[in-house]
Structure formats: structure tokens, C-alpha cells
Short mmCIF file of C-alpha atoms and ligand atoms in Angstrom, two decimals:
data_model
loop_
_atom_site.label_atom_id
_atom_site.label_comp_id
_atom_site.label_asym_id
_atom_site.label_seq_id
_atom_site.Cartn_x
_atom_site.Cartn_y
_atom_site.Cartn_z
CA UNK I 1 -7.27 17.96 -13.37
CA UNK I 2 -4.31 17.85 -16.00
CA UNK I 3 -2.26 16.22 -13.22
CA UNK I 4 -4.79 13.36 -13.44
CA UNK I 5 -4.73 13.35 -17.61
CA UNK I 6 -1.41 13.10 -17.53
CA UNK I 7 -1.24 10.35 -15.32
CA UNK I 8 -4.03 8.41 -16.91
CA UNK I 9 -2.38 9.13 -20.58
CA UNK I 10 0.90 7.47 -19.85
CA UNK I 11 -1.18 4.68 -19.07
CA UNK I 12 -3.15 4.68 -21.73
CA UNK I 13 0.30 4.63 -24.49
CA UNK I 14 2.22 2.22 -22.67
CA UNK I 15 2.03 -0.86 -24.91
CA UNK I 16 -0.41 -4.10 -23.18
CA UNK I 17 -1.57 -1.69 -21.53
CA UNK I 18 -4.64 -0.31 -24.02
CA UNK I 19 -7.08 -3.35 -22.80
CA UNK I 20 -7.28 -0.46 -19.65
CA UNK I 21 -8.20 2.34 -22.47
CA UNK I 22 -12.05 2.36 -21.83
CA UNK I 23 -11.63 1.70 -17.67
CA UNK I 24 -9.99 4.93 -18.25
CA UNK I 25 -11.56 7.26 -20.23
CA UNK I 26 -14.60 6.00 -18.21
CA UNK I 27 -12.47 6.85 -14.52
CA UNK I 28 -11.13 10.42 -16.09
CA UNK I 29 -14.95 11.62 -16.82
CA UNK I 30 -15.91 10.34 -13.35
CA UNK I 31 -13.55 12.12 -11.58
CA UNK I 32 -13.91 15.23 -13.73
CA UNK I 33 -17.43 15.13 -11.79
CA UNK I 34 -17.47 17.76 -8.94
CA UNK I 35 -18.19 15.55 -6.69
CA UNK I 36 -17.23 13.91 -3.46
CA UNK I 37 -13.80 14.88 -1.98
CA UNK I 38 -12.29 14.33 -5.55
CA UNK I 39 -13.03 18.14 -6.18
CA UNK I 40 -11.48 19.31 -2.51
CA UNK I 41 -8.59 17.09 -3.38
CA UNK I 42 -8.29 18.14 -7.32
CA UNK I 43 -8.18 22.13 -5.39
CA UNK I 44 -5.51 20.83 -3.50
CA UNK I 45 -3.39 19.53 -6.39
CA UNK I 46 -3.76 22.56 -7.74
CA UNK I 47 -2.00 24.73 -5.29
CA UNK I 48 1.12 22.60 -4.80
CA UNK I 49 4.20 24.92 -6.06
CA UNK I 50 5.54 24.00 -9.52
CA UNK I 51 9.25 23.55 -8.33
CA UNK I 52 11.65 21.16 -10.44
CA UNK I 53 13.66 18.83 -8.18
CA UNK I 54 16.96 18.30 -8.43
CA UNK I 55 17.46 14.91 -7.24
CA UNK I 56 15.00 11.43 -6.41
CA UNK I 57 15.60 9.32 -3.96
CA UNK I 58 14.08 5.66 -4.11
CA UNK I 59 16.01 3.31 -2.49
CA UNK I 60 16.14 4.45 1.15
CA UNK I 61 13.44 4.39 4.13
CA UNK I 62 12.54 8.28 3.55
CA UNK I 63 11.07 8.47 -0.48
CA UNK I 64 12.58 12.04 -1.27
CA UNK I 65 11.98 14.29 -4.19
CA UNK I 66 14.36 17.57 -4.17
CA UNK I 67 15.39 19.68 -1.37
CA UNK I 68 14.76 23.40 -0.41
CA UNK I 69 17.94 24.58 -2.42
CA UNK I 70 15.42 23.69 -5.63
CA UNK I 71 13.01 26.72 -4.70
CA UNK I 72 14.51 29.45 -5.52
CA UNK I 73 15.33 32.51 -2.30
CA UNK I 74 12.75 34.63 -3.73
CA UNK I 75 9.38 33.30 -2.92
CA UNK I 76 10.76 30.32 -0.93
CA UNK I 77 8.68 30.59 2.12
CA UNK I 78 5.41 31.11 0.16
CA UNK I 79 6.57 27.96 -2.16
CA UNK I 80 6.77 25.66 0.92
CA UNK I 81 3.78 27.16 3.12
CA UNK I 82 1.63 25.92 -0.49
CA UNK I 83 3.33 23.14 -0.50
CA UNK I 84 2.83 22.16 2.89
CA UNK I 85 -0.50 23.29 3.44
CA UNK I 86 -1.30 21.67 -0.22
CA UNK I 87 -0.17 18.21 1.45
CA UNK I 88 -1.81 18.57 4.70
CA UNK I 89 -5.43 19.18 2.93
CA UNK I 90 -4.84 15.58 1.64
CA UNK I 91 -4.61 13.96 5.46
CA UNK I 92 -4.57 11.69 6.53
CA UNK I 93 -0.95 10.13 5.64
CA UNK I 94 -1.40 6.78 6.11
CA UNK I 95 1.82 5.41 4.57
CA UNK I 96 5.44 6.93 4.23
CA UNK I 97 7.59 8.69 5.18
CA UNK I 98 8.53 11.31 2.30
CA UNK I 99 10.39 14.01 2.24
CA UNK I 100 9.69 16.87 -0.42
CA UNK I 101 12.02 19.70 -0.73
CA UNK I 102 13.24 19.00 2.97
CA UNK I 103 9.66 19.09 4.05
CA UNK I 104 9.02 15.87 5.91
CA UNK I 105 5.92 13.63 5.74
CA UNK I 106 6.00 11.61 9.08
CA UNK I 107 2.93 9.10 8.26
CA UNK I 108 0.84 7.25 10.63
CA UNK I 109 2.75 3.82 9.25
CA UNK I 110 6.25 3.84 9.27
CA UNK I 111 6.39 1.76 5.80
CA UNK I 112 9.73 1.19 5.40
CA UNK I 113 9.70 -1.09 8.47
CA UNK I 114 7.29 -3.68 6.68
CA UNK I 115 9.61 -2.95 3.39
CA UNK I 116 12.51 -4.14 5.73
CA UNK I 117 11.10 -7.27 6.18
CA UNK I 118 10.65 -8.52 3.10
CA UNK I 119 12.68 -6.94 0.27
CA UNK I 120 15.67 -8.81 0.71
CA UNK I 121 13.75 -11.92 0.47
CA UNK I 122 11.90 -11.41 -2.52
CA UNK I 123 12.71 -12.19 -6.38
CA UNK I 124 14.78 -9.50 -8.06
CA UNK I 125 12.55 -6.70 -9.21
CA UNK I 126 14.26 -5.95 -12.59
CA UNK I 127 12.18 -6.19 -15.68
CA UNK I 128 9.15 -7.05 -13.84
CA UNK I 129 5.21 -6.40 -14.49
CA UNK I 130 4.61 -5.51 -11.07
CA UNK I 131 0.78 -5.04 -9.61
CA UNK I 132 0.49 -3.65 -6.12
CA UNK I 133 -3.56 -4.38 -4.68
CA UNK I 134 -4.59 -1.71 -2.22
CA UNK I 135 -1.38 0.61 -3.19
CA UNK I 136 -2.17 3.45 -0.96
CA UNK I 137 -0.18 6.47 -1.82
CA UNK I 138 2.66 4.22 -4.06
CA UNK I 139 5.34 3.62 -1.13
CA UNK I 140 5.87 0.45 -1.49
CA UNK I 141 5.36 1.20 -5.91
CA UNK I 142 8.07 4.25 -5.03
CA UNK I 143 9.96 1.95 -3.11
CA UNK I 144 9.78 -0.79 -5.91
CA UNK I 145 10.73 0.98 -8.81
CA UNK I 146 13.98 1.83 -7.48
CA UNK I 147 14.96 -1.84 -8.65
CA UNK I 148 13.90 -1.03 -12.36
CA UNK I 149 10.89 -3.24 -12.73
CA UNK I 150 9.04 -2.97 -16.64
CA UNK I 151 6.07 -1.42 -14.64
CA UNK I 152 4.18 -1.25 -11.30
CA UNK I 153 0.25 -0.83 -11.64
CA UNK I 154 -1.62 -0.02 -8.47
CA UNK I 155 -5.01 0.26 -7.83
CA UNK I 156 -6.33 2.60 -4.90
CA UNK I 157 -9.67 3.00 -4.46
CA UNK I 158 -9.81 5.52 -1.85
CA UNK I 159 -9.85 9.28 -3.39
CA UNK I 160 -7.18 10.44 -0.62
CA UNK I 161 -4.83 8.13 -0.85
CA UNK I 162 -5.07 8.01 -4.55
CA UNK I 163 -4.82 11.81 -4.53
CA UNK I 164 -1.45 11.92 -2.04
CA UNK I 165 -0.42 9.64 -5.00
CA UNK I 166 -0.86 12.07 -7.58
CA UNK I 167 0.97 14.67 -5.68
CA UNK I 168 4.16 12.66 -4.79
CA UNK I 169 3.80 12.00 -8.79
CA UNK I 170 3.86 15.38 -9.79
CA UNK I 171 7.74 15.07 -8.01
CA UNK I 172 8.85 11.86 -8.52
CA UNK I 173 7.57 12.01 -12.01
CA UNK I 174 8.16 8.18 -11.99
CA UNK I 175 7.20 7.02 -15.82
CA UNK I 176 7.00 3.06 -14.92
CA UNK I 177 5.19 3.64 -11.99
CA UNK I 178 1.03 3.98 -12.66
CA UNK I 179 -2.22 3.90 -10.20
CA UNK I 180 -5.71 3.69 -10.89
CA UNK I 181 -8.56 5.30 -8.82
CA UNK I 182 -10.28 1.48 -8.43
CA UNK I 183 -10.84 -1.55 -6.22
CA UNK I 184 -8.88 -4.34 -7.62
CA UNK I 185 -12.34 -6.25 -8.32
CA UNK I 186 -13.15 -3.39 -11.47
CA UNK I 187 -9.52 -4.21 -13.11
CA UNK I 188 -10.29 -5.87 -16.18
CA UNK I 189 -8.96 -9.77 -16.31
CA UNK I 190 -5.43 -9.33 -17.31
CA UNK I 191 -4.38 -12.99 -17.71
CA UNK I 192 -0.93 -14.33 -16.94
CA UNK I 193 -0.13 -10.68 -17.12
CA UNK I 194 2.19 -9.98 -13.57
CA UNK I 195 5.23 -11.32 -12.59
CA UNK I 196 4.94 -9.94 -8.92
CA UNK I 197 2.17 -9.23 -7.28
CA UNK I 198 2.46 -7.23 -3.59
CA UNK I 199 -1.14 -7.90 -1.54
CA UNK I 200 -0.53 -6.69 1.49
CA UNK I 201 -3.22 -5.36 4.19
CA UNK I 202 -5.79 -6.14 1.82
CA UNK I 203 -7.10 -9.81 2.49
CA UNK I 204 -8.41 -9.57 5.86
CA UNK I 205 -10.47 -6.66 4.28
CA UNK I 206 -12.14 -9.35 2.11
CA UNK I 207 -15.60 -11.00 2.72
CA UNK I 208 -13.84 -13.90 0.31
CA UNK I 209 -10.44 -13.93 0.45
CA UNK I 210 -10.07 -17.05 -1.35
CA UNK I 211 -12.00 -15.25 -4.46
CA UNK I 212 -9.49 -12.73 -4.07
CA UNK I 213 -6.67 -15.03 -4.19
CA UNK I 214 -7.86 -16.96 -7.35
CA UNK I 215 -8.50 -13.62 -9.02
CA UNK I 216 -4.94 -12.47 -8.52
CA UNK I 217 -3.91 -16.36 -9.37
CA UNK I 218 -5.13 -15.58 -12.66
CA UNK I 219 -3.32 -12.49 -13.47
CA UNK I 220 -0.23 -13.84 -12.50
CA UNK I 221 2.76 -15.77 -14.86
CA UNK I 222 2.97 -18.99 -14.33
CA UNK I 223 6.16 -19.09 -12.25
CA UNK I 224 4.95 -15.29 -10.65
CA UNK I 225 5.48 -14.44 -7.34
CA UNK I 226 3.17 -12.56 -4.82
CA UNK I 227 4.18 -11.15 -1.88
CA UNK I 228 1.00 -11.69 0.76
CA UNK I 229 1.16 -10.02 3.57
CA UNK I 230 -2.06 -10.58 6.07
CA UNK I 231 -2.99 -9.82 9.76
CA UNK I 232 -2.72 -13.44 11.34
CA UNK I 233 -4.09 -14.88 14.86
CA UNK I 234 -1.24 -16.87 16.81
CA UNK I 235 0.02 -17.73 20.37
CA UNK I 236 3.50 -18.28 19.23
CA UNK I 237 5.15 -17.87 22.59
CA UNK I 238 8.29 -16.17 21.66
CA UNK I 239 5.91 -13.40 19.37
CA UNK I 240 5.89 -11.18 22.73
CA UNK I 241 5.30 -7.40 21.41
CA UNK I 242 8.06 -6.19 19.48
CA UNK I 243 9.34 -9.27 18.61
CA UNK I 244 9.55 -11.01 15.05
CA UNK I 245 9.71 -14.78 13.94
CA UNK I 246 10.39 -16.23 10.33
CA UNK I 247 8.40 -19.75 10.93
CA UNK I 248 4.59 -20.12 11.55
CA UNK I 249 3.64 -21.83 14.76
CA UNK I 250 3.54 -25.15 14.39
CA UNK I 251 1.69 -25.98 17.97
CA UNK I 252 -1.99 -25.90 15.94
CA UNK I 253 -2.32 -28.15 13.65
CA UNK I 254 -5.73 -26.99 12.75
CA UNK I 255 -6.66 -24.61 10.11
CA UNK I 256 -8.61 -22.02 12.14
CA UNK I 257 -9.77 -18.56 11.70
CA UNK I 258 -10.98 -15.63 13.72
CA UNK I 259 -13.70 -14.33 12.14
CA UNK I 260 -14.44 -10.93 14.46
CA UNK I 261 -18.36 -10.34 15.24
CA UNK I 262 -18.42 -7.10 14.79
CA UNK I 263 -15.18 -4.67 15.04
CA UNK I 264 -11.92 -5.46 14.93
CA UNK I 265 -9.44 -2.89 16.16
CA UNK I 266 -12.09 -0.60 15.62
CA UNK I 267 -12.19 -1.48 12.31
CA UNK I 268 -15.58 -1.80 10.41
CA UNK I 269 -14.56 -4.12 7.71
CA UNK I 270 -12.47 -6.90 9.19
CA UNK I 271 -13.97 -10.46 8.05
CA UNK I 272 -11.21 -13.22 8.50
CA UNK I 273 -8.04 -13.28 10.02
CA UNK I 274 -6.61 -16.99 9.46
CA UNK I 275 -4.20 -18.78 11.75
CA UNK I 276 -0.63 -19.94 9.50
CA UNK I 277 -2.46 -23.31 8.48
CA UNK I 278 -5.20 -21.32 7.01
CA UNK I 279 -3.59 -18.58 5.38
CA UNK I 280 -1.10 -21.74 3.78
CA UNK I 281 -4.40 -23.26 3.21
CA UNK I 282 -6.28 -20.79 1.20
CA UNK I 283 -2.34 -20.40 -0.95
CA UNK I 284 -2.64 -23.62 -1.93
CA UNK I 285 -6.78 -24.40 -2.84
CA UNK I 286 -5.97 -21.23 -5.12
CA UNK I 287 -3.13 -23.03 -7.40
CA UNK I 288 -0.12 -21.20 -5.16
CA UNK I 289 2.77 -23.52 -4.49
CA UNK I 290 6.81 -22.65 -3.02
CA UNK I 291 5.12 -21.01 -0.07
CA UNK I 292 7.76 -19.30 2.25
CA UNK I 293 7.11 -17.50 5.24
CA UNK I 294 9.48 -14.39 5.58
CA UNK I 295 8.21 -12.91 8.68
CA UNK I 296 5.63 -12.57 11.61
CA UNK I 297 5.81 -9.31 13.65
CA UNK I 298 3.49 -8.01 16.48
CA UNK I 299 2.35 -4.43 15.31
CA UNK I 300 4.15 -2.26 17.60
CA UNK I 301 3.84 1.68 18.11
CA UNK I 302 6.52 2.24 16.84
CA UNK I 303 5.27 1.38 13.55
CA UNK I 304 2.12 2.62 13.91
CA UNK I 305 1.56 6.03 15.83
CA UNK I 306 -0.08 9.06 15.29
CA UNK I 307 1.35 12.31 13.96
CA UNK I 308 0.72 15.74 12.83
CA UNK I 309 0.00 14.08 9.20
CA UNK I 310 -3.27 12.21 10.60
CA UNK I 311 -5.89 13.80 12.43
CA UNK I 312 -7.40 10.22 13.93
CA UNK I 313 -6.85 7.48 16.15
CA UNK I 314 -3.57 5.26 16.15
CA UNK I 315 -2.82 1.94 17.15
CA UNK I 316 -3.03 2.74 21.22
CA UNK I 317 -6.17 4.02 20.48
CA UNK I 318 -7.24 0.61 19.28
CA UNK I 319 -5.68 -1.71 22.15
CA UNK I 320 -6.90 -2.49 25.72
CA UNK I 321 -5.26 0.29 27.70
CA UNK I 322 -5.37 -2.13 30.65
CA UNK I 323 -3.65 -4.90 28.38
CA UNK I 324 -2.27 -4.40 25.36
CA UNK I 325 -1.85 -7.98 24.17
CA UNK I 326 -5.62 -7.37 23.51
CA UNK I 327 -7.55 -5.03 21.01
CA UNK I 328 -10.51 -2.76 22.67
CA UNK I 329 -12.65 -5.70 21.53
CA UNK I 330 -10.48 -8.07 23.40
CA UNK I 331 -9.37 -10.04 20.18
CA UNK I 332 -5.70 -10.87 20.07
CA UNK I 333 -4.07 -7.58 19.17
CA UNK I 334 -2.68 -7.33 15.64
CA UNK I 335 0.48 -9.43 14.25
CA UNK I 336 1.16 -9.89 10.59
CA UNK I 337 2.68 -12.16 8.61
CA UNK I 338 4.52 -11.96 5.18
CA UNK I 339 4.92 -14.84 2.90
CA UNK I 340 5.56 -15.84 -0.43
CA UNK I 341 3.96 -17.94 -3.12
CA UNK I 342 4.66 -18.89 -6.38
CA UNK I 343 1.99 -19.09 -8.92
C1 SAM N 401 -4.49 -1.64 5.27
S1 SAM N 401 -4.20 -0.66 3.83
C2 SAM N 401 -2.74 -1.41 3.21
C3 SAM N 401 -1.94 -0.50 2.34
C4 SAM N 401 -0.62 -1.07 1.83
N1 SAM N 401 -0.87 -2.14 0.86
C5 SAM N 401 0.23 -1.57 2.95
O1 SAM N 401 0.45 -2.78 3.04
O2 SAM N 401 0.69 -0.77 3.76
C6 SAM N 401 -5.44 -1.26 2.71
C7 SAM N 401 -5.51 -0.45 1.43
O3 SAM N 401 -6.26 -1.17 0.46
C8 SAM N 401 -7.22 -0.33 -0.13
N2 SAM N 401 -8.34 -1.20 -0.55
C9 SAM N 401 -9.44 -1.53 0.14
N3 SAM N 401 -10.22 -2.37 -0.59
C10 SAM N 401 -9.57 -2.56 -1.77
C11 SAM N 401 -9.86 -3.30 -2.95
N4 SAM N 401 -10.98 -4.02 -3.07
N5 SAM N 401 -8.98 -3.27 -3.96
C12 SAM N 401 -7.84 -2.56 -3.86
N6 SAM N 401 -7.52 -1.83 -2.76
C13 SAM N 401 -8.38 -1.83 -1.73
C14 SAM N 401 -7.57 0.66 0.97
O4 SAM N 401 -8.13 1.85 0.45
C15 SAM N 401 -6.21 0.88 1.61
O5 SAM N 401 -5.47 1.90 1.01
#
């Protein structure tokens, strides 16, 4: 549990930041609770090897923390069977890759790819307030603070990806970089508090997205910029599988939406996924203007695939075998889209 004091008291002394003091001292009793896989995953914390590494890497697809010449000869192969083993009880690695001490995390996502796409396009990074809505494990907050933002605040409400968070932490040791165990509904109203705000993967998820939107409106600078990133419906004929487009379709005209009737991809929680005239749409009724669209890319498997870090279905698993083009459901299969707004 100190892991997760620690963690919450930088948080807690990091000037604007005390309006979060009783959200936290609230989440550090809750998860001091036995309960739920918070305990399993507070175990696992525990037996990851206290090793010091000698170098961080930030800026490059793999997030790295030391290598194996930081664990010293004597006890090295019981150091990085805890460490390993330590990592693995917190599957399934959704998002990556990392490497720690030469061990490799190969995730299910291949992160960096979506990184790829937009970081060149985006407003520098450097003295930024930085929020990050659905943060996973931090790659994308790893990936960010490599361009020396003020701060990056996620929020992660799922225990084991806030968990693999903590562990990467206890390496990276990142003091700018913060998460909190919660659904971005329970963060307090910061207002006019971000200058950047990365939602990616999270709107579809959303039984209002356009609540969502004018939530995160309000948190933002005037002048902000959020990076939106959202699964999409088109029939853009050149977006055959694999291939990527910067423009939205323009053949319909019509704000539309698929709104799935029961799974989508095997997902449970999958409530709108907007065509580019919606998703502009729903920008705009929510105060966003400057809206730029960076990229549209089939999901491929070779950004999506299982590995030995996840024990579940991957993205063939959730396509037509027959005809890939279509999910299992026989919606369009999945294609995302990144723009950017200002606020
Ligand atoms: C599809 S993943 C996307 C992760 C990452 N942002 C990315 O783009 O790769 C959605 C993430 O959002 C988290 N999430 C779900 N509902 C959320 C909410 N209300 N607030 C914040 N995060 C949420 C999930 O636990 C999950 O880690």
C-alpha cells in the first residue's frame, strides 16, 4: 500500500492541486479495504524487486525503465522471475509496450502506433496541464511527459489498469505524471483548469457523449486543445483495411450514428459510434471550434493482437471470420478517427 500513499501524496502537495485533497484521502481508505482485486493487485505490488534503474526512456515506441545490468549478478534471476511474475499477476496488458530491465511487455495494443498518428500534429506539450480521460496504464501520460508538460492527471477507473500504473511508477518514478483510481465523472469540476486534454477510446463508451464533451469543455482553457480520438462508422472507399486517411468522408452529408442493439465487437458497453458529421457535430454544440481531423485508420491486427500479456480474446476474435470488413455482429468493423478541437 505505500506505493499507493506515495503516489496519492505527491498529488496531494502539488500546488492547485489540494481541491483533489478529500477525493483522495476518501480513494486511499477505499482502497486500503481488502476488497475486490485491489488486495490481489496491492500483493502483487508488493513482490516486484526493489531495483534502481539506471536510465528512462520516454520518447520512443517501447517506454523503458533500466536494463538487466541494474540487478545486480547475485540474485539476478530471482529479481526478474518476481519481477516478471509480479507483472503478469496484473494481466491483462492492454496498452504498451514497456520494457523493464530488458524484460519486455508486448501488450494487446500496440500504443505507439495510435501515438504515431497524432503527436506530430498536436500543440507543443511543454508547460502544459495535461488531463488524459480513461488513461489506462499511463502510455500515452509516459509517452507525454517526455515533452515536459507542468503535469498530466489521469483518471483510470479500472483497478488493473490503474494497478499496472502503479508498477511502471514505482520505475519511471515520473514526478509530473499522476493517476487517480476514478471515472472521469467523480473528478471534482476543475474549471478552465487543462490546457490539453487526450480522450481517446472513451466516448463511444458513453451513454451521453455530448455530456461528456461539455464536462471536459469546462475544464479546459479557453484556447485548450483536446485530442478526441473515437471509433467512427464510414464507407470511405479508399479506408480498405490497413489503410489511413487525414479527411472525413465527405459523400454523407448527414449527421448519422450507429447506435449498436446490443454488442458491438463483443463489447457490452458500446452506445454511439457517430459518422464524421456527427462526431464534428457534437464538437461544436459543446463550444469546440478549430476542428482538425488528423487521421482515420481501420483497426488492423497488427495493432491489436493477442499475446502472452493477455489471457482473452483479440481483435480476430471479434470480426466475421468469413469477412472481416464486418464485426461478429455484422456492424462495420472498427476504424477510428483522431481529431482536434480547440476549446
Ligand atoms: C478503450 S480504452 C482506451 C484507453 C486509452 N485512452 C487509449 O486510447 O488507448 C478505455 C479506457 O477508459 C477507461 N474508462 C471507462 N470508463 C471511463 C470513465 N467514465 N472515465 C474514465 N475512464 C474510463 C477504461 O477502464 C479503459 O481503460
Amino acid at each position: 500500500m505505500e506505493t499507493l500513499l506515495t503516489n496519492h501524496r505527491q498529488l496531494g502537495t502539488t500546488p492547485f492541486l489540494y481541491s483533489l485533497e478529500p477525493l483522495i484521502s476518501k480513494l486511499r481508505k477505499d482502497l486500503d479495504l481488502p476488497r475486490g482485486n485491489a488486495q490481489r493487485y496491492t500483493d502483487a505490488l508488493k513482490g516486484l524487486p526493489a531495483i534502481k534503474p539506471s536510465l528512462v526512456i520516454l520518447d520512443k515506441d517501447q517506454v523503458t525503465a533500466g536494463t538487466i545490468q541494474d540487478i545486480p549478478m547475485e540474485g539476478r534471476r530471482d529479481a526478474l522471475n518476481d519481477l516478471e511474475s509480479s507483472l503478469m499477476a496484473l494481466s491483462p496488458w492492454r496498452k504498451g509496450p514497456f520494457r523493464l530491465f530488458d524484460l519486455e511487455i508486448d501488450s494487446e495494443w500496440r500504443s505507439n502506433l495510435k501515438w504515431d498518428r497524432f503527436a506530430h500534429e498536436i500543440s507543443s506539450l511543454r508547460g502544459r496541464r495535461i488531463l488524459d480521460i480513461g488513461s489506462s496504464n499511463g502510455y500515452y501520460m509516459f509517452r507525454a511527459a517526455a515533452r515536459e508538460p507542468w503535469m498530466v492527471l489521469g483518471v483510470e477507473p479500472q483497478h488493473t489498469f490503474y494497478f499496472q500504473y502503479l508498477a511502471l511508477q514505482k520505475y519511471l518514478n515520473l514526478d509530473r505524471v499522476f493517476c487517480l483510481p476514478i471515472p472521469f465523472d467523480d473528478l471534482p469540476m476543475m474549471e478552465g483548469f487543462f490546457d490539453t486534454v487526450f480522450c481517446m477510446g472513451i466516448l463511444y463508451h458513453r451513454k451521453s457523449p455530448i455530456d461528456m464533451l461539455k464536462n471536459i469543455q469546462a475544464m479546459m482553457k479557453k484556447g485548450g486543445e483536446i485530442i478526441l480520438e473515437n471509433l467512427i462508422v464510414t464507407d470511405h472507399p479508399d479506408l480498405l483495411r490497413g489503410s489511413r486517411v487525414a479527411e472525413p468522408y465527405p459523400g454523407s452529408p448527414m449527421p448519422l450514428c450507429l447506435c449498436p442493439e446490443g454488442r458491438y465487437a463483443k463489447m457490452r458497453n458500446v452506445y454511439f459510434i457517430p459518422n464524421p458529421k456527427t462526431m464534428e457535430s457534437w464538437l461544436k454544440r459543446t463550444g469546440f471550434h478549430n476542428i482538425r481531423w488528423i487521421d482515420i485508420s481501420a483497426t488492423t491486427p497488427e495493432e491489436q493482437r493477442k499475446t502472452p500479456w493477455i489471457a482473452t480474446e483479440s481483435l480476430t476474435d471479434f470480426l466475421d471470420p468469413h469477412d472481416p470488413s464486418k464485426t461478429v455482429e455484422g456492424y462495420p468493423a472498427p476504424v477510428r478517427a483522431i481529431v482536434t478541437a480547440r476549446s
